[in-house]
Coordinates of C-alpha atoms in Angstrom, one line a residue:
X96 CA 63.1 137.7 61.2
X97 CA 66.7 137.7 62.4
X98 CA 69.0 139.1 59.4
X99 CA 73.0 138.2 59.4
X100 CA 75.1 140.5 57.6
X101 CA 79.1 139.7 57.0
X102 CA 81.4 142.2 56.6
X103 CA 85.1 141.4 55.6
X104 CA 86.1 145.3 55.0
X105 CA 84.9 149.2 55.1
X106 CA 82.2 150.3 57.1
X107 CA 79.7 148.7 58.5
X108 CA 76.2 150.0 57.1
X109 CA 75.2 151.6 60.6
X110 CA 76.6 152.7 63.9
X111 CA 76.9 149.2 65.9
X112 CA 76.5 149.5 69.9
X113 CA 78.7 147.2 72.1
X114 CA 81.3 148.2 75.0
X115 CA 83.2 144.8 74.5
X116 CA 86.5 145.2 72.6
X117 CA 87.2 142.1 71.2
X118 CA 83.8 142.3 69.1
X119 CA 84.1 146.0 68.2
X120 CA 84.6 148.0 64.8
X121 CA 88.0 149.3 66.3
X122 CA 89.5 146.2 66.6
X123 CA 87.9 145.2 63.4
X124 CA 89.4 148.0 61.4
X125 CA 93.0 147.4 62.8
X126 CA 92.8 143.6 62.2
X127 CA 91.6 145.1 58.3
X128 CA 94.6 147.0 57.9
X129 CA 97.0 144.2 59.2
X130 CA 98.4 142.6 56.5
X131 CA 98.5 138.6 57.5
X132 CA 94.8 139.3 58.7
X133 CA 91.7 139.0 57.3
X134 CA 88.5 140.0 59.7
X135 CA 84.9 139.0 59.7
X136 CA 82.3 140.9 61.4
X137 CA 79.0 138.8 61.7
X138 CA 75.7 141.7 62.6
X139 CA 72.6 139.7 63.9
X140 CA 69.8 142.4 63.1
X141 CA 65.8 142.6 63.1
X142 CA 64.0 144.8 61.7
X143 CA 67.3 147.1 60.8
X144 CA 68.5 147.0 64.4
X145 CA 71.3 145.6 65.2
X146 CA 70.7 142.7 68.1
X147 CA 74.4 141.5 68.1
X148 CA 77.5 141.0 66.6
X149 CA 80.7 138.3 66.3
X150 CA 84.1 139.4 65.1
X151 CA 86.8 136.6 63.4
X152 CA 90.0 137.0 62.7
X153 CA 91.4 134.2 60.3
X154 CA 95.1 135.0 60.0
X155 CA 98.8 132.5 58.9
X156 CA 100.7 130.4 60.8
X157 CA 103.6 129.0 59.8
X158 CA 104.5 125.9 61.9
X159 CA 107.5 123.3 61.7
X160 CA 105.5 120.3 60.6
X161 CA 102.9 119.8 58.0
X162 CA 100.8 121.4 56.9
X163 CA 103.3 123.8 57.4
X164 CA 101.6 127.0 56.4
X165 CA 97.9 126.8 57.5
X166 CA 95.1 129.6 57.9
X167 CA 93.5 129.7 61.1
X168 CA 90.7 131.6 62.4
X169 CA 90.2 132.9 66.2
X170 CA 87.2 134.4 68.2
X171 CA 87.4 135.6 71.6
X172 CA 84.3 134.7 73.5
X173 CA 80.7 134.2 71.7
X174 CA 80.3 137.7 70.8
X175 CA 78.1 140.8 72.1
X176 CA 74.5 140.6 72.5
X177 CA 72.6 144.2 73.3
X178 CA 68.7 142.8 73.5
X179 CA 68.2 141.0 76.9
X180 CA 64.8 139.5 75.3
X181 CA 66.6 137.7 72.7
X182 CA 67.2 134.4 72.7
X183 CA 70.7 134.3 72.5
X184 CA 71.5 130.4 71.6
X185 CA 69.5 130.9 68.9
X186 CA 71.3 133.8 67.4
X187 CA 74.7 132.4 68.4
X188 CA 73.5 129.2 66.4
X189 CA 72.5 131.2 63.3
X190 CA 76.4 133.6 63.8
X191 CA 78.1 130.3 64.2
X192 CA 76.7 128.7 61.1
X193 CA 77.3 131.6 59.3
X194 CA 81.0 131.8 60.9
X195 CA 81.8 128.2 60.2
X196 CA 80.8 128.8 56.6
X197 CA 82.7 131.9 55.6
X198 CA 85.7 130.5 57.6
X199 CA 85.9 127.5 55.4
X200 CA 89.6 128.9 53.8
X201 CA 90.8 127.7 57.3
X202 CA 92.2 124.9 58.5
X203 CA 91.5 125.5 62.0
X204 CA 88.6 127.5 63.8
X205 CA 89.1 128.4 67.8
X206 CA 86.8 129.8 70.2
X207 CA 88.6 130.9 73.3
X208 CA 88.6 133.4 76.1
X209 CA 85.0 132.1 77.2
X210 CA 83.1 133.9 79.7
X211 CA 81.8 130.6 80.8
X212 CA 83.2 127.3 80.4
X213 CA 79.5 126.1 79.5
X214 CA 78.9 129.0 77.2
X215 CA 77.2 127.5 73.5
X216 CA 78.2 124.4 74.5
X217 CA 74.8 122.7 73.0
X218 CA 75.6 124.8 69.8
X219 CA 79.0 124.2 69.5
X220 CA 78.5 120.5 69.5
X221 CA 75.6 120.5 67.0
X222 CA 78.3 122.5 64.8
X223 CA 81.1 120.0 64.9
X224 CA 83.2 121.6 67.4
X225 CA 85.4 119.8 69.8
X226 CA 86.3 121.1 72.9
X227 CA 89.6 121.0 75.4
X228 CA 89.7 122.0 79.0
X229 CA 91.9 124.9 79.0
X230 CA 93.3 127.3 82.0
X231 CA 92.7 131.0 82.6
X232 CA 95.0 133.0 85.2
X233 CA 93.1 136.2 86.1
X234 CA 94.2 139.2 89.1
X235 CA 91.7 140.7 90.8
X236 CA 92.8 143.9 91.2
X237 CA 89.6 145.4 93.0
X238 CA 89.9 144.2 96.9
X239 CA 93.4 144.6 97.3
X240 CA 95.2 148.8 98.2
X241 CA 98.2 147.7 96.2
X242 CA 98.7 145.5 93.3
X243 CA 102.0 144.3 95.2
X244 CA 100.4 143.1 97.9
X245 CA 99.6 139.6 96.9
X246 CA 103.3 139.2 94.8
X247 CA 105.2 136.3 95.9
X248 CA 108.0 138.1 97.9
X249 CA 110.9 137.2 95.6
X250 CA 108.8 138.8 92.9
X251 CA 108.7 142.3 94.5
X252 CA 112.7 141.5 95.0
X253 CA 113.1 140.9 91.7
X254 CA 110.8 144.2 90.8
X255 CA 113.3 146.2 92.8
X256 CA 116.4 144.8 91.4
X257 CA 115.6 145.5 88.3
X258 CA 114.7 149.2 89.0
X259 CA 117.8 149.8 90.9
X260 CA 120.2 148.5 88.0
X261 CA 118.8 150.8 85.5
X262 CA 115.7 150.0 84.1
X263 CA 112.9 151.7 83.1
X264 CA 109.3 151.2 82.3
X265 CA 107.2 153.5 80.5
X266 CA 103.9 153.8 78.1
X267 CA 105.0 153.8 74.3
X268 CA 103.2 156.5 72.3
X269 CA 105.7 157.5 69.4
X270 CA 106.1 155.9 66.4
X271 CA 109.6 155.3 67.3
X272 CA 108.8 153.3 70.3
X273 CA 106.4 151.5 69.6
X274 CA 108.9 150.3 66.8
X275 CA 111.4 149.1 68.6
X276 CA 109.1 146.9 70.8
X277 CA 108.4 145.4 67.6
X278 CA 111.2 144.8 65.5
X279 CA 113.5 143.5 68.3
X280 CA 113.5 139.5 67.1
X281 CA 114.4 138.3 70.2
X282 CA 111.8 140.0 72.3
X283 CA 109.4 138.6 69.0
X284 CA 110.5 135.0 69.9
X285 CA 109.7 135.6 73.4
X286 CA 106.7 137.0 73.3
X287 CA 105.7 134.1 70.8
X288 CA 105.8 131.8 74.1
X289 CA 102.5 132.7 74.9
X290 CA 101.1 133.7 71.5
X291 CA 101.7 134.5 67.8
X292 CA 103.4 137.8 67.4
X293 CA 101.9 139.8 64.4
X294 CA 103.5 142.4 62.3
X295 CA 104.6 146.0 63.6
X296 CA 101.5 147.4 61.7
X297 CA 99.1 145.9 64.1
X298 CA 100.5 147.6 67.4
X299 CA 101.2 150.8 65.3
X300 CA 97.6 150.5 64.4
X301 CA 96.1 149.7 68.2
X302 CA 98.1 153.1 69.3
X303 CA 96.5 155.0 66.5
X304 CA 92.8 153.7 66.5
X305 CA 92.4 152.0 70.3
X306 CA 94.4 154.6 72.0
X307 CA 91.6 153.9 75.3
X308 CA 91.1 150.4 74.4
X309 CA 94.6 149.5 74.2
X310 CA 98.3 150.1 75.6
X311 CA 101.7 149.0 75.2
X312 CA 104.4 149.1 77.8
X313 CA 108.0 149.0 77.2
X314 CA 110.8 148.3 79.4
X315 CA 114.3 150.6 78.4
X316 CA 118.2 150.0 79.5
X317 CA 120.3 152.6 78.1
X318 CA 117.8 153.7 75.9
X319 CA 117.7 150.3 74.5
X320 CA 113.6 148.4 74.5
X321 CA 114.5 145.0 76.3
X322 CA 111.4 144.6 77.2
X323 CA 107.3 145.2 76.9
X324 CA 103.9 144.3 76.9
X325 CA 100.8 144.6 75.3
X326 CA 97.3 145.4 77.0
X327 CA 93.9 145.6 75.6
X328 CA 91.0 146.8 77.6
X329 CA 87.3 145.7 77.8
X330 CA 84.3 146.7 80.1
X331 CA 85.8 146.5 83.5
X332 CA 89.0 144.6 82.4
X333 CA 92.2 144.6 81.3
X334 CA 93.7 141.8 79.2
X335 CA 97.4 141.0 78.9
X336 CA 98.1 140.1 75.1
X337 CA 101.7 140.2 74.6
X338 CA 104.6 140.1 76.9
X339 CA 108.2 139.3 77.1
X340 CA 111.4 140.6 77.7
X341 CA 115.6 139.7 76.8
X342 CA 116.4 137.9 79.9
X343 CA 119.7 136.3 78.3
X344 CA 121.8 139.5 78.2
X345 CA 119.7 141.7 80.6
X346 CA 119.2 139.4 83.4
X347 CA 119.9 141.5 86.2
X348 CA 116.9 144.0 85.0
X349 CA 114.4 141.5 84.8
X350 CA 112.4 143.3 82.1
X351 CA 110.1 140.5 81.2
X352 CA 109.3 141.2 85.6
X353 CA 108.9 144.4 84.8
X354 CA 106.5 144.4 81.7
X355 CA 104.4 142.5 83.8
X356 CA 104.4 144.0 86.6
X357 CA 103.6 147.9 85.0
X358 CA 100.5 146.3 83.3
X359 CA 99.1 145.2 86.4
X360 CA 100.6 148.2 88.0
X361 CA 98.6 150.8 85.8
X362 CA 95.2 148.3 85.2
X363 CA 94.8 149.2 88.9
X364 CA 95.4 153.0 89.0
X365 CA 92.7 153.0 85.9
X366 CA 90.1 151.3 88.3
X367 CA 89.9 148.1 85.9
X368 CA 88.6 145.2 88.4
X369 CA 91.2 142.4 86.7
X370 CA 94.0 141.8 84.7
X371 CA 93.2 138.4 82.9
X372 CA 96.3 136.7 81.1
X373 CA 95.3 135.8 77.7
X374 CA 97.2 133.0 76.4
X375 CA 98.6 130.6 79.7
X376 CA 98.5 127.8 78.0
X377 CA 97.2 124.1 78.4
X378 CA 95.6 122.4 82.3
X379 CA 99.4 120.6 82.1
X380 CA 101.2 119.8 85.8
X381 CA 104.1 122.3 85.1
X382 CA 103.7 125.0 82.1
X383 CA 106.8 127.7 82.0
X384 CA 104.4 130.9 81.2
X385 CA 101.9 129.9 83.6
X386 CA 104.3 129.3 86.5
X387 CA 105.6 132.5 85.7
X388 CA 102.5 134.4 86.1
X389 CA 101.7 133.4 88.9
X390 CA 103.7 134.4 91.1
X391 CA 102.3 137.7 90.7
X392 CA 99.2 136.7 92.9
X393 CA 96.4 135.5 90.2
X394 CA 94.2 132.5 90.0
X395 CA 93.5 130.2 88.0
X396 CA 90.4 129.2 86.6
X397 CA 89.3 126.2 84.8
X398 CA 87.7 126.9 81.2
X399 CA 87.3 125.8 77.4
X400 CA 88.3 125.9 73.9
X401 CA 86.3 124.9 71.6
X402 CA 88.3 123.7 67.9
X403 CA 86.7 122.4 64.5
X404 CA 89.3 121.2 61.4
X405 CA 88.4 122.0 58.4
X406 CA 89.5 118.7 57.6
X407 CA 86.3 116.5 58.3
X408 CA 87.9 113.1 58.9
X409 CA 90.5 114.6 61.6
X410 CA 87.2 116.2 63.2
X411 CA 85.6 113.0 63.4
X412 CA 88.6 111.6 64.9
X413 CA 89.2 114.3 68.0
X414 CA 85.4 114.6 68.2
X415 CA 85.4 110.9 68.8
X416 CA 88.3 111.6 71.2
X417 CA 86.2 113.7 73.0
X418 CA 83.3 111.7 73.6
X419 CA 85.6 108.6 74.7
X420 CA 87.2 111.1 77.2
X421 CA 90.8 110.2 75.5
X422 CA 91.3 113.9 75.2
X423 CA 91.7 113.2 79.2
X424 CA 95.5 112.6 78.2
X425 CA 96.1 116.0 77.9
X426 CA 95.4 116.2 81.3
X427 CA 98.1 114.9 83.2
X428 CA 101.4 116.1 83.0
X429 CA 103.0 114.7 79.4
X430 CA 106.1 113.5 80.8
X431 CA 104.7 110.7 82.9
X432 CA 102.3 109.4 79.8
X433 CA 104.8 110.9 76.8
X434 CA 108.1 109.4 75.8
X435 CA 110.6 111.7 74.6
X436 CA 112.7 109.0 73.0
X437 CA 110.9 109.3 69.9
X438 CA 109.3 106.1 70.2
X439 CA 105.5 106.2 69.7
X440 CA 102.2 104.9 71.7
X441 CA 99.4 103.9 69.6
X442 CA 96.3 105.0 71.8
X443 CA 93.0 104.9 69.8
X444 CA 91.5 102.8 66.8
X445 CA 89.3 103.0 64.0
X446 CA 87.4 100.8 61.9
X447 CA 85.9 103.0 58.9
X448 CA 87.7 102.4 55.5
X449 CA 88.1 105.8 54.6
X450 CA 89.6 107.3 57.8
X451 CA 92.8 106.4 59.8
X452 CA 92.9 102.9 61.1
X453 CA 94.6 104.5 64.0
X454 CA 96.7 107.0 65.4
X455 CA 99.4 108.1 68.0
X456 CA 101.0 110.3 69.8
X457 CA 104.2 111.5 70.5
X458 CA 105.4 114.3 73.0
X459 CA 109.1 116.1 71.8
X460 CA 111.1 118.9 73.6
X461 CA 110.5 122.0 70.6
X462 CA 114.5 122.5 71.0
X463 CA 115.2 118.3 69.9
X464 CA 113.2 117.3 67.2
X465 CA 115.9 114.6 66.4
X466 CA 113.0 111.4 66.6
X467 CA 110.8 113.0 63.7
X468 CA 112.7 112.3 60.9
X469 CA 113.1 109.0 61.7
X470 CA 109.0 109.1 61.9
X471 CA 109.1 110.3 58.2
X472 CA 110.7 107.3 56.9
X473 CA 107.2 104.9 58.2
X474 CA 105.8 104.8 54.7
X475 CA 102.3 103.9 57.1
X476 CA 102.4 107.3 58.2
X477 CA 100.0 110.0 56.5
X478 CA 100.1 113.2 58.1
X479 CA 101.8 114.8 61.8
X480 CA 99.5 117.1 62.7
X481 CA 100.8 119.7 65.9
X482 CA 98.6 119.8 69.2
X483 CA 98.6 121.9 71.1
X484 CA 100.3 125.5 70.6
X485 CA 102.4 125.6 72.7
X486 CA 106.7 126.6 72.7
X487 CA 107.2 124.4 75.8
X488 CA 106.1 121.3 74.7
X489 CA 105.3 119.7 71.3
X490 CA 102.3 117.6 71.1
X491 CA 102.3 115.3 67.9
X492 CA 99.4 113.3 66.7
X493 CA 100.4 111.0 63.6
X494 CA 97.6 109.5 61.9
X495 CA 98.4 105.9 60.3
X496 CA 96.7 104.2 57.4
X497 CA 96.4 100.7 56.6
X498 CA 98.9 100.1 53.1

């Protein structure tokens, strides 16, 4: 019989196989000794060997809107399986159960970075998840000589620009280094446009205990970091985590180019076959990070996230959302469906008693929130709940009750 074993800190009980770094004890341990983080490490075994693993990370965010401080829990992929006989729908269902359960401190539970767009689908539904069409950018890095070579050619411009007024890229290693990538604030908020930027423990921690799973690049001017990015490395790819760089008062250098550009730069001398961008955001018309990306030559690629709320009556609601195809509006570009006036569309209706009688939506630039205090005066108004995450573009959903 198949035996599930969690493990929330220490050592795992035996040595666990696996070449896939987003499910390994590495990555466990640094996620540990994070504070902000708490891991959990799922091991499917039978008969006292281990058949496969899932690792969790349920960590805060603080947002701008109610509930303003919120747990949330994140998985990359479905995990790692290492018996081909098994049947691996089955164990996922049984990890998944187990997952959803110990996860239950969290507000939110996400799924993302799938293999496959169809991957546990079956499961996933039978477990209450919802899922959103998402968007993957990914450079091959195999069938080209140079990783220039499919750059738009303002990029390359831009590439040597920057290099010829004075900056620098380089691998962090010391202490020192790696500290200054991370306390700069401004290079935090950045790097926060494409996902949340944790403390300076965590990339002290990846140098330290994934120094050939992991590496972190940081662009100098004048000795100063304007600049870096963050790569973590599985199988036969490379996976950009963090990036940005202080474009305001180093324009010229183009570090947040340049960060970029030396993680694709080095994932090819190292023989990886792609560099995947982790976090480009939502299947919107325009997005600001994805744009940016690529124009370095990758592709995209059409995909999922799968989400479950810990609160069951807004998971009934967006799973309901789902199966009408309303979630279809966050297909098309917001500004022709949105307003930004602050005004508000009601879209969807229900008719149970003890759930919202209907809700809304409501799209706001992140820098003019001016329309929602106006929205907290509607004494109809129960909660505003954020969708998606993204800094370019706020998506409100404001559920309404009958008074």
């Amino acid at each position: 019989p198949l035996k599930l074993t969690t493990y929330h800190r220490g050592k795992p009980d035996t040595e666990l196989p696996g070449t896939d770094t987003f499910h390994s004890t590495e990555l466990f341990h640094v996620y540990e000794a994070t504070p902000g983080y708490a891991p959990l490490l799922i091991v499917a075994s039978e008969n006292g060997i281990p058949v496969a693993k899932l690792l969790a990370a349920i960590r805060k965010s603080v947002r701008l809107f109610p509930p303003a401080i919120i747990k949330r829990c994140e998985v990359y992929g479905t995990g790692e399986y290492f018996d081909e006989t098994l049947d691996r729908e089955a164990v996922f269902s049984d990890m998944l159960q187990r997952l959803t359960d110990e996860a239950a401190e969290a507000f939110l539970i996400e799924f993302r970075n799938l293999d496959n767009s169809l991957s546990g689908y079956k499961v996933f539904r039978e477990n209450r998840y919802f899922a959103v069409n998402w968007l993957r950018v990914r450079n091959s890095l195999h069938n080209v000589e140079q990783v220039e070579s499919r750059f738009s050619s303002s990029r390359i411009r831009q590439i040597k620009k920057g290099l010829n007024n004075g900056a620098e890229v380089k691998e962090a290693h010391t202490p020192e280094e790696i500290h200054a990538f991370a306390q700069d604030a401004a290079l935090q908020l950045l790097c926060q446009d494409t996902a949340h930027f944790p403390s300076i423990d965590f990339f002290q921690l990846l140098e330290k205990q994934m120094p050939r799973k992991s590496r972190i690049f940081i662009v100098t001017y004048k000795d100063k970091v304007i600049g870096g990015s963050v790569c973590i490395y599985s199988n036969n790819s490379a996976y950009l985590w963090f990036s940005g760089g202080m474009r305001k008062n180093n324009a010229l250098q183009y570090p947040g180019i340049l960060a970029v550009w030396q993680a694709l730069h080095d994932a090819k001398e190292r023989g990886y076959r792609h560099l995947e961008f982790m976090d480009v955001g939502l299947p919107f018309h325009k997005h600001g990070y994805r744009e940016f990306v690529l124009r370095f030559g990758g592709k995209q690629i059409s995909t999922r996230r799968w989400f479950r709320f810990r609160w069951e009556w807004l998971n009934r609601v967006l799973i309901k959302m789902y199966g009408k195809r309303a979630i279809g509006l966050f297909y098309r570009p917001l500004t022709n469906i949105l307003p930004t006036d602050g005004s508000i569309i009601p879209f969807f209706h229900l008719n149970s008693s003890d759930t919202p009688t209907a809700f809304s939506i409501l799209s706001v630039n992140d820098s003019s929130t001016d329309a929602l205090p106006k929205l907290r005066k509607n004494n109809d108004i129960l909660s505003i709940i954020l969708l998606p995450y993204t800094m370019q573009q706020l998506l409100l959903v404001i559920f309404h009750f009958d008074s």
